XYZ file of N, CA and C in Angstrom:
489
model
N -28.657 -179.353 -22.179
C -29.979 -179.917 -22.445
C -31.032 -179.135 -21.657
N -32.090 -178.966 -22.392
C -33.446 -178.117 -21.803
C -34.232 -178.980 -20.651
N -33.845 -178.866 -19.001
C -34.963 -179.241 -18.461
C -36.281 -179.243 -18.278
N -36.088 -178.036 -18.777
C -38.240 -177.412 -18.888
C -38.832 -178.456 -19.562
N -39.826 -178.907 -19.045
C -40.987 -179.513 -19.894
C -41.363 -178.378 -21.106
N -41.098 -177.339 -21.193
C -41.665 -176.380 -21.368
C -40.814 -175.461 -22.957
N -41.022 -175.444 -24.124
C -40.295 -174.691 -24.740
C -40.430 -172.953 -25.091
N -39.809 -171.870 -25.244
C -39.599 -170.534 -25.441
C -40.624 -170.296 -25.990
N -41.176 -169.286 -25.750
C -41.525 -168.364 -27.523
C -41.661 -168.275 -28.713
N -42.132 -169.166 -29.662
C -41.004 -168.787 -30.775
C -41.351 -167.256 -31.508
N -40.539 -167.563 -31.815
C -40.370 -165.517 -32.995
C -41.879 -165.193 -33.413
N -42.337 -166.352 -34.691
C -43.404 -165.939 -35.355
C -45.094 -166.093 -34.652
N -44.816 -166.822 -33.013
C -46.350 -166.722 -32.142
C -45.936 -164.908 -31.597
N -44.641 -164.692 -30.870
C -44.895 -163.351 -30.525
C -45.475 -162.292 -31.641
N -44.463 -162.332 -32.744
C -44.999 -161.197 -34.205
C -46.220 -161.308 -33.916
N -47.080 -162.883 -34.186
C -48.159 -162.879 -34.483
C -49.610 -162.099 -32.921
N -48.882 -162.184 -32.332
C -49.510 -161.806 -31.242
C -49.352 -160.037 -30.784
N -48.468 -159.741 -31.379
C -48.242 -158.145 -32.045
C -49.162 -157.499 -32.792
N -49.213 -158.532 -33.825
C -49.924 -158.093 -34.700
C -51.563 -158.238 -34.423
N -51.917 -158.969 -33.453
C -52.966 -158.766 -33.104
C -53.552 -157.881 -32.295
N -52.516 -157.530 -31.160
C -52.554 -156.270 -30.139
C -52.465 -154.593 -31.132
N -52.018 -154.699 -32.182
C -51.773 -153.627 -32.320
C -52.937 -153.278 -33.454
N -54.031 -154.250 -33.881
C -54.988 -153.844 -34.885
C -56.064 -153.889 -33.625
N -55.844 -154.378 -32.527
C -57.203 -154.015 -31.494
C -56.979 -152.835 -30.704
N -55.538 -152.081 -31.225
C -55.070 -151.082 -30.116
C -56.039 -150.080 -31.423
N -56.203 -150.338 -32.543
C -56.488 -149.186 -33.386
C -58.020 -148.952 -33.301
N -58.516 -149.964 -32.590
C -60.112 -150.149 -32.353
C -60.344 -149.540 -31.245
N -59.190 -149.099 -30.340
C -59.730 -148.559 -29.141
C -58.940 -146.956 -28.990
N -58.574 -146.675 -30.248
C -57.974 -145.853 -30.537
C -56.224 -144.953 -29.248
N -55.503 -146.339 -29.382
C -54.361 -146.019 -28.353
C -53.243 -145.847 -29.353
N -52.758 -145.329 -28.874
C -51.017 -145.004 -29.689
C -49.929 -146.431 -29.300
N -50.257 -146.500 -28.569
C -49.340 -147.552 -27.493
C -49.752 -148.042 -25.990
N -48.995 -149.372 -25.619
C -49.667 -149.983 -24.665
C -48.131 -149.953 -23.452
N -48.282 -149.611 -22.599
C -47.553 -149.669 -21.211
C -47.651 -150.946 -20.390
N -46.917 -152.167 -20.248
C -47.532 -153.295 -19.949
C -46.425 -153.215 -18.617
N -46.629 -154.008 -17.718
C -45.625 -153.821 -16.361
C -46.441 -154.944 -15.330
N -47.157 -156.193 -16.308
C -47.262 -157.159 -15.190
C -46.844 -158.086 -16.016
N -45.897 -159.238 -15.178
C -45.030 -160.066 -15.649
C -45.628 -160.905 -16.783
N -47.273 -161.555 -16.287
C -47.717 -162.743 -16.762
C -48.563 -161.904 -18.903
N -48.388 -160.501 -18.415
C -48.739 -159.828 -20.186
C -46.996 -159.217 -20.725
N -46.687 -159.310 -19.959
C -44.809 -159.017 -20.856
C -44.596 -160.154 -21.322
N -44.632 -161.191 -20.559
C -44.420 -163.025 -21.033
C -45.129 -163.039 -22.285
N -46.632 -163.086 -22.353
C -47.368 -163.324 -23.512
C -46.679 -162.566 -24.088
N -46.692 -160.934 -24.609
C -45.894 -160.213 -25.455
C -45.051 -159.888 -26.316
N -43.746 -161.127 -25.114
C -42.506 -160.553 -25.525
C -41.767 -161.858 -25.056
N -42.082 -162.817 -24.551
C -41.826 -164.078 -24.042
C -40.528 -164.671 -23.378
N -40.816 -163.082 -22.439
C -39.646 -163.053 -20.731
C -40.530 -162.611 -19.789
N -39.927 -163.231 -18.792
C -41.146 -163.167 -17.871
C -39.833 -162.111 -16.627
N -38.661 -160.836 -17.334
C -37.535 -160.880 -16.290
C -38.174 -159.584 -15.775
N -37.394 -158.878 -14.565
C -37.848 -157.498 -14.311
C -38.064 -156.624 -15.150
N -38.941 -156.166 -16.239
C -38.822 -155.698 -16.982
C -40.438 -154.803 -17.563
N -40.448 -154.231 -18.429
C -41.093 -153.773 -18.705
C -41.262 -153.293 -20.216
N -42.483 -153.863 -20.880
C -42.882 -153.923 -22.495
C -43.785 -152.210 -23.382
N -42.986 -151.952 -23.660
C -44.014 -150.796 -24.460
C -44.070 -151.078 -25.633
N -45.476 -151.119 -26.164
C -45.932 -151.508 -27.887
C -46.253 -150.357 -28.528
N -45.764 -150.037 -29.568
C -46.631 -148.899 -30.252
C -47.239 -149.646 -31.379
N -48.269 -148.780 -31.677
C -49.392 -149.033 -32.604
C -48.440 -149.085 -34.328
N -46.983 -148.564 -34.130
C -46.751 -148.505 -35.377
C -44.900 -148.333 -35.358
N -44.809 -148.541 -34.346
C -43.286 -148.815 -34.448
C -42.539 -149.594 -33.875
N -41.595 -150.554 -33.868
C -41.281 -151.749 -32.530
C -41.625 -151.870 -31.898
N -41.761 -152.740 -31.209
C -42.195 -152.449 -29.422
C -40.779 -152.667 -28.926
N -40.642 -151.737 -28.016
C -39.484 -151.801 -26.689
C -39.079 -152.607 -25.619
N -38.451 -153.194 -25.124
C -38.760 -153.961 -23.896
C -37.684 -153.485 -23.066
N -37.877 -152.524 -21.725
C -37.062 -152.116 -21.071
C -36.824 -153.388 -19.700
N -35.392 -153.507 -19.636
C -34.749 -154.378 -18.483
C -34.192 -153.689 -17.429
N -34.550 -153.949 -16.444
C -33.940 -153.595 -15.033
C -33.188 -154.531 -14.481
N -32.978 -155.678 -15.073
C -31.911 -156.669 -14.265
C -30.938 -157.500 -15.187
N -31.433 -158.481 -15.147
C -30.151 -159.042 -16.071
C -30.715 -159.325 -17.758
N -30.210 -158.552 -18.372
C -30.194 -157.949 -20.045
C -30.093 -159.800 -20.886
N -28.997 -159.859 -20.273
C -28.401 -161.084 -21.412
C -29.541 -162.505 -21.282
N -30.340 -162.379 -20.018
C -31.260 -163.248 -20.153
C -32.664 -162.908 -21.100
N -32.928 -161.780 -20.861
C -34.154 -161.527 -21.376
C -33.964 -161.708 -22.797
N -32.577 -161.101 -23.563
C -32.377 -161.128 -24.845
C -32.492 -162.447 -25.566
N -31.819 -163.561 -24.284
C -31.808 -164.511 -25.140
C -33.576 -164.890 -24.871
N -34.092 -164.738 -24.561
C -35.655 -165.393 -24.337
C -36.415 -164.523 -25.135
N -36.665 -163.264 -25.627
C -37.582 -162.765 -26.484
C -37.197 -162.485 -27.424
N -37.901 -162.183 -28.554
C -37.619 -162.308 -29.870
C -37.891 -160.637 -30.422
N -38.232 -159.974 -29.575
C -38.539 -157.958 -29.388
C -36.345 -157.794 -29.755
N -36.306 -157.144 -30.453
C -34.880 -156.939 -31.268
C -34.592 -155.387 -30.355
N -35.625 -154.673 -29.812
C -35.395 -153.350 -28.838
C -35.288 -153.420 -27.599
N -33.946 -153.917 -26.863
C -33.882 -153.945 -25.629
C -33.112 -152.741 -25.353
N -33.987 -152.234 -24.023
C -32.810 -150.899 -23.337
C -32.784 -151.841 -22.051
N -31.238 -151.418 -21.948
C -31.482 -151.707 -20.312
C -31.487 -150.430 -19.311
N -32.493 -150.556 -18.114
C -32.802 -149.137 -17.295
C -32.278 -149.562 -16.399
N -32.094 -148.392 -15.230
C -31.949 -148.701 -13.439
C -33.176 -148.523 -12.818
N -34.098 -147.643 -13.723
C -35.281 -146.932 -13.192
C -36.490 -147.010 -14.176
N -37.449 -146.948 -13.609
C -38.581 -147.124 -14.154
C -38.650 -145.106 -14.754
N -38.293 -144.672 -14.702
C -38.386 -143.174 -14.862
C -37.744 -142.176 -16.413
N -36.568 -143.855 -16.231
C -35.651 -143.242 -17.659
C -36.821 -143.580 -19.203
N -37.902 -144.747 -18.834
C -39.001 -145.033 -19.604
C -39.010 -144.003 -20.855
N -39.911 -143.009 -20.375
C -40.526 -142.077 -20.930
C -39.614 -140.902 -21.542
N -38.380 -141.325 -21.264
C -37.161 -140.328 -22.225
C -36.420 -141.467 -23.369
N -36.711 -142.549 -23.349
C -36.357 -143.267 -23.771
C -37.211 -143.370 -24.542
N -38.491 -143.400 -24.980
C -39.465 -143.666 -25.816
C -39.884 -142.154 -26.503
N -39.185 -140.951 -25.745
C -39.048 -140.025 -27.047
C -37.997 -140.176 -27.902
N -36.835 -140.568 -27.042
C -35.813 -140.648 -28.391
C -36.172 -141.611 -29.185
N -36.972 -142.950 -29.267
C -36.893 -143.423 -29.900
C -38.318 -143.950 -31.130
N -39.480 -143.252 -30.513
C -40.484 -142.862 -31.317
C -40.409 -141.804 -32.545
N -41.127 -141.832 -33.119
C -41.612 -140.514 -34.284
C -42.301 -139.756 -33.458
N -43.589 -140.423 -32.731
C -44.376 -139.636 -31.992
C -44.583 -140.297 -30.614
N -44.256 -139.324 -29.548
C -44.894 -139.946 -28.329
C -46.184 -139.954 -27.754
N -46.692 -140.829 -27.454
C -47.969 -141.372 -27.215
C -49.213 -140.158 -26.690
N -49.788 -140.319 -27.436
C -51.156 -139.194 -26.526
C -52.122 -140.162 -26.235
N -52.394 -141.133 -26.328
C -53.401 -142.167 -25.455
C -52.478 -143.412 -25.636
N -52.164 -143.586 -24.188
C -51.349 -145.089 -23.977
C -52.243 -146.177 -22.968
N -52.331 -147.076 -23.592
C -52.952 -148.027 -22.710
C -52.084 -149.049 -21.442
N -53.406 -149.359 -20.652
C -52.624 -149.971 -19.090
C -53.585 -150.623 -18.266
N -53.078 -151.860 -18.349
C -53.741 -152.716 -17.747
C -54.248 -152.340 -16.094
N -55.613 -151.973 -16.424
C -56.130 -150.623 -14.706
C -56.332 -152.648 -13.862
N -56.829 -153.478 -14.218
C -56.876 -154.541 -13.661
C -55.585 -154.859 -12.493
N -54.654 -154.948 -12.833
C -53.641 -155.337 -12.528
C -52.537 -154.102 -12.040
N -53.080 -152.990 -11.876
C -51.686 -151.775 -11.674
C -52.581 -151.603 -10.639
N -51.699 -151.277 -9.462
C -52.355 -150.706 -8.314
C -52.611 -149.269 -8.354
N -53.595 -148.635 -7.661
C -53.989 -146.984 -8.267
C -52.133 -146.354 -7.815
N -51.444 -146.727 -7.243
C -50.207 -146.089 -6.253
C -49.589 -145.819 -8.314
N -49.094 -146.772 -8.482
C -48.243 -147.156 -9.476
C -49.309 -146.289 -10.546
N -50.462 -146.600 -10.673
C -50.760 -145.536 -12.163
C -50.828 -143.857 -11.998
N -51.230 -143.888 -10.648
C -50.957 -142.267 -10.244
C -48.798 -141.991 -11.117
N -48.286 -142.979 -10.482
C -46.641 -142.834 -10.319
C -46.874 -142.461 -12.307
N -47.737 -143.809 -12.466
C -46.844 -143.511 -14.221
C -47.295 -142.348 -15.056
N -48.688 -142.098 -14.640
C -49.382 -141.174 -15.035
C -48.406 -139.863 -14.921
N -48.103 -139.764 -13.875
C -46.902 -138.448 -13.390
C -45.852 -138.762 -14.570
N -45.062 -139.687 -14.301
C -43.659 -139.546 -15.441
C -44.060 -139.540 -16.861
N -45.205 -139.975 -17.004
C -45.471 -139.808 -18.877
C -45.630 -139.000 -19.368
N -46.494 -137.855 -18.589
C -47.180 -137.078 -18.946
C -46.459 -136.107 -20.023
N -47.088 -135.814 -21.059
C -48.772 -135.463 -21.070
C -49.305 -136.887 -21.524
N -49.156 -137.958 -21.989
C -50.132 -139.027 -22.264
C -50.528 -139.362 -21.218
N -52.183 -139.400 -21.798
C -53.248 -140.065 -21.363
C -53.618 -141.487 -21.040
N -53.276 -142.099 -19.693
C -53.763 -143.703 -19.748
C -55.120 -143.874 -19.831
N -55.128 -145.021 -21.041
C -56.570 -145.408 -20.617
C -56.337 -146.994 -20.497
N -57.835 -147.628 -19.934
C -57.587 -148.908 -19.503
C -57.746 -149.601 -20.839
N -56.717 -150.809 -20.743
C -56.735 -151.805 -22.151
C -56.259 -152.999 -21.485
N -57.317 -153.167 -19.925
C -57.630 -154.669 -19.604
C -58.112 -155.132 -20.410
N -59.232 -155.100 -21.506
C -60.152 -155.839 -21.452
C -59.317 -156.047 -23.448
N -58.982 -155.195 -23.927
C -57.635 -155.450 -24.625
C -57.192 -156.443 -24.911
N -56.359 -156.525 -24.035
C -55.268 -157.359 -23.472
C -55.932 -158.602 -23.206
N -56.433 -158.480 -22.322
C -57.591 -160.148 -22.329
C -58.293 -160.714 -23.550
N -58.629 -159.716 -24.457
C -58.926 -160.076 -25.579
C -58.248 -161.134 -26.620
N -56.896 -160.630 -26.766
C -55.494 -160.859 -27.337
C -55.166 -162.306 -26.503
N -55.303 -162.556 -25.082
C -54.794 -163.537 -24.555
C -55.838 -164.473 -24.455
N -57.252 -164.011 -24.792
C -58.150 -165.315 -25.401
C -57.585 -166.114 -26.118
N -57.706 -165.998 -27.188
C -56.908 -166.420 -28.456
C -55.892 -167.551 -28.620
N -56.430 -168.489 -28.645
C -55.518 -169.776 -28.486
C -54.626 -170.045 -29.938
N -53.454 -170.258 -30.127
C -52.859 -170.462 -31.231
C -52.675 -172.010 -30.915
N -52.618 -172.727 -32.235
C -51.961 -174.187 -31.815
C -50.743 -174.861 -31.298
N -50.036 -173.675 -31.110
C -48.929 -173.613 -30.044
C -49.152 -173.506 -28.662
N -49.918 -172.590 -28.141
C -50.341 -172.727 -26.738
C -51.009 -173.397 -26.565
N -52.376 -174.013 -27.703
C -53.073 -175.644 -26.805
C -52.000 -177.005 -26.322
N -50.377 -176.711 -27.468
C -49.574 -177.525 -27.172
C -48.842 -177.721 -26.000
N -48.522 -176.383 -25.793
C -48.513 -175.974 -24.142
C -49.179 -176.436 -23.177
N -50.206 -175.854 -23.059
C -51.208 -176.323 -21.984
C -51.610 -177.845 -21.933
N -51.614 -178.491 -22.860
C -51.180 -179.769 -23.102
C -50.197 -181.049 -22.412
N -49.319 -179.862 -22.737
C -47.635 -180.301 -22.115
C -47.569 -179.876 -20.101
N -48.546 -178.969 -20.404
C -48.490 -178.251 -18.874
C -49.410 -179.443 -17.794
N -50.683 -179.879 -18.354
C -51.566 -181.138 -18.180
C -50.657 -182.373 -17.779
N -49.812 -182.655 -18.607
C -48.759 -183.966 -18.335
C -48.198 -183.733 -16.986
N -47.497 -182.454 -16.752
C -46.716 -182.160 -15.835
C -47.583 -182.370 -14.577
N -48.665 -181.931 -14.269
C -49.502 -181.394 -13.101
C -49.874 -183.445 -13.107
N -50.743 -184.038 -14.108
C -50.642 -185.515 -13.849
C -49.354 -186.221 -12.954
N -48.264 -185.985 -14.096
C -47.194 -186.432 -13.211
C -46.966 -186.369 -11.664
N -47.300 -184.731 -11.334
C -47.391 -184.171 -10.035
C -48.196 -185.471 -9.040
N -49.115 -185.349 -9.263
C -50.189 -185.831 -8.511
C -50.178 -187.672 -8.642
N -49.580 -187.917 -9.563
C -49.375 -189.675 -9.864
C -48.124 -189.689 -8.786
């Protein structure tokens, strides 16, 4: 039995939330998005595990795992899991498995410390990061009637708390 107040993902809010990231990725003209903070992999891809989400503008999105595989699989509904040791195998992994690898990839500059975009900037290269905070925030405006149900459900909990 499910203790969570709280239910998964389902399949057709992530698609649908794909499909919204990837017609605003074409407005800001990115190939693909590099995501690597927990609380935009969750929205994404709807695991919140060590891991890390790459979207392309036109082919699966990826979700690379660094820890335990069999959880994340069962929690997101992304059908492309690799599992890594390293954040490094990334970018060999997304040539084998692209048509084309990215010449403008987006990255949340909000949330990556300059240490870490210098780091990714190095292993991608030659793609170009550009920032797709404001992106990404865009996309997570966007209330579906599933997440007001959520936040809803999340309201009960925090009452409870405090009663």
């Amino acid at each position: 039995m499910n203790e969570s107040p709280f239910d998964p993902v389902p399949s057709d809010e992530i698609f649908s939330r794909l499909k919204t990231v990837r017609k605003k990725m074409e407005d800001y003209h990115l190939d693909g998005i590099f995501l690597t903070h927990k609380p935009d992999i969750y929205y994404f891809a709807g695991t919140a595990q060590d891991c890390y989400l790459y979207i392309d503008r036109e082919q699966p999105p990826v979700l690379f795992v660094k820890r335990y595989l069999p959880r994340a699989a069962a929690e997101t509904s992304i059908s492309d899991i690799v599992r890594i040791d390293s954040v490094k195998q990334i970018p060999g992994q997304l040539r084998r498995r692209l048509e084309k690898y990215p010449d403008r990839c987006g990255l949340a500059f909000d949330v990556v410390p300059a240490r870490d975009y210098f780091f990714y900037s190095g292993i991608f290269r030659p793609a170009e990061f550009q920032d797709a905070s404001s992106l990404i925030e865009a996309c997570r405006s966007i209330k579906s009637s599933w997440e007001i149900e959520q936040m809803k459900k999340s309201a009960l909990v925090s009452k409870k708390t405090f009663d």
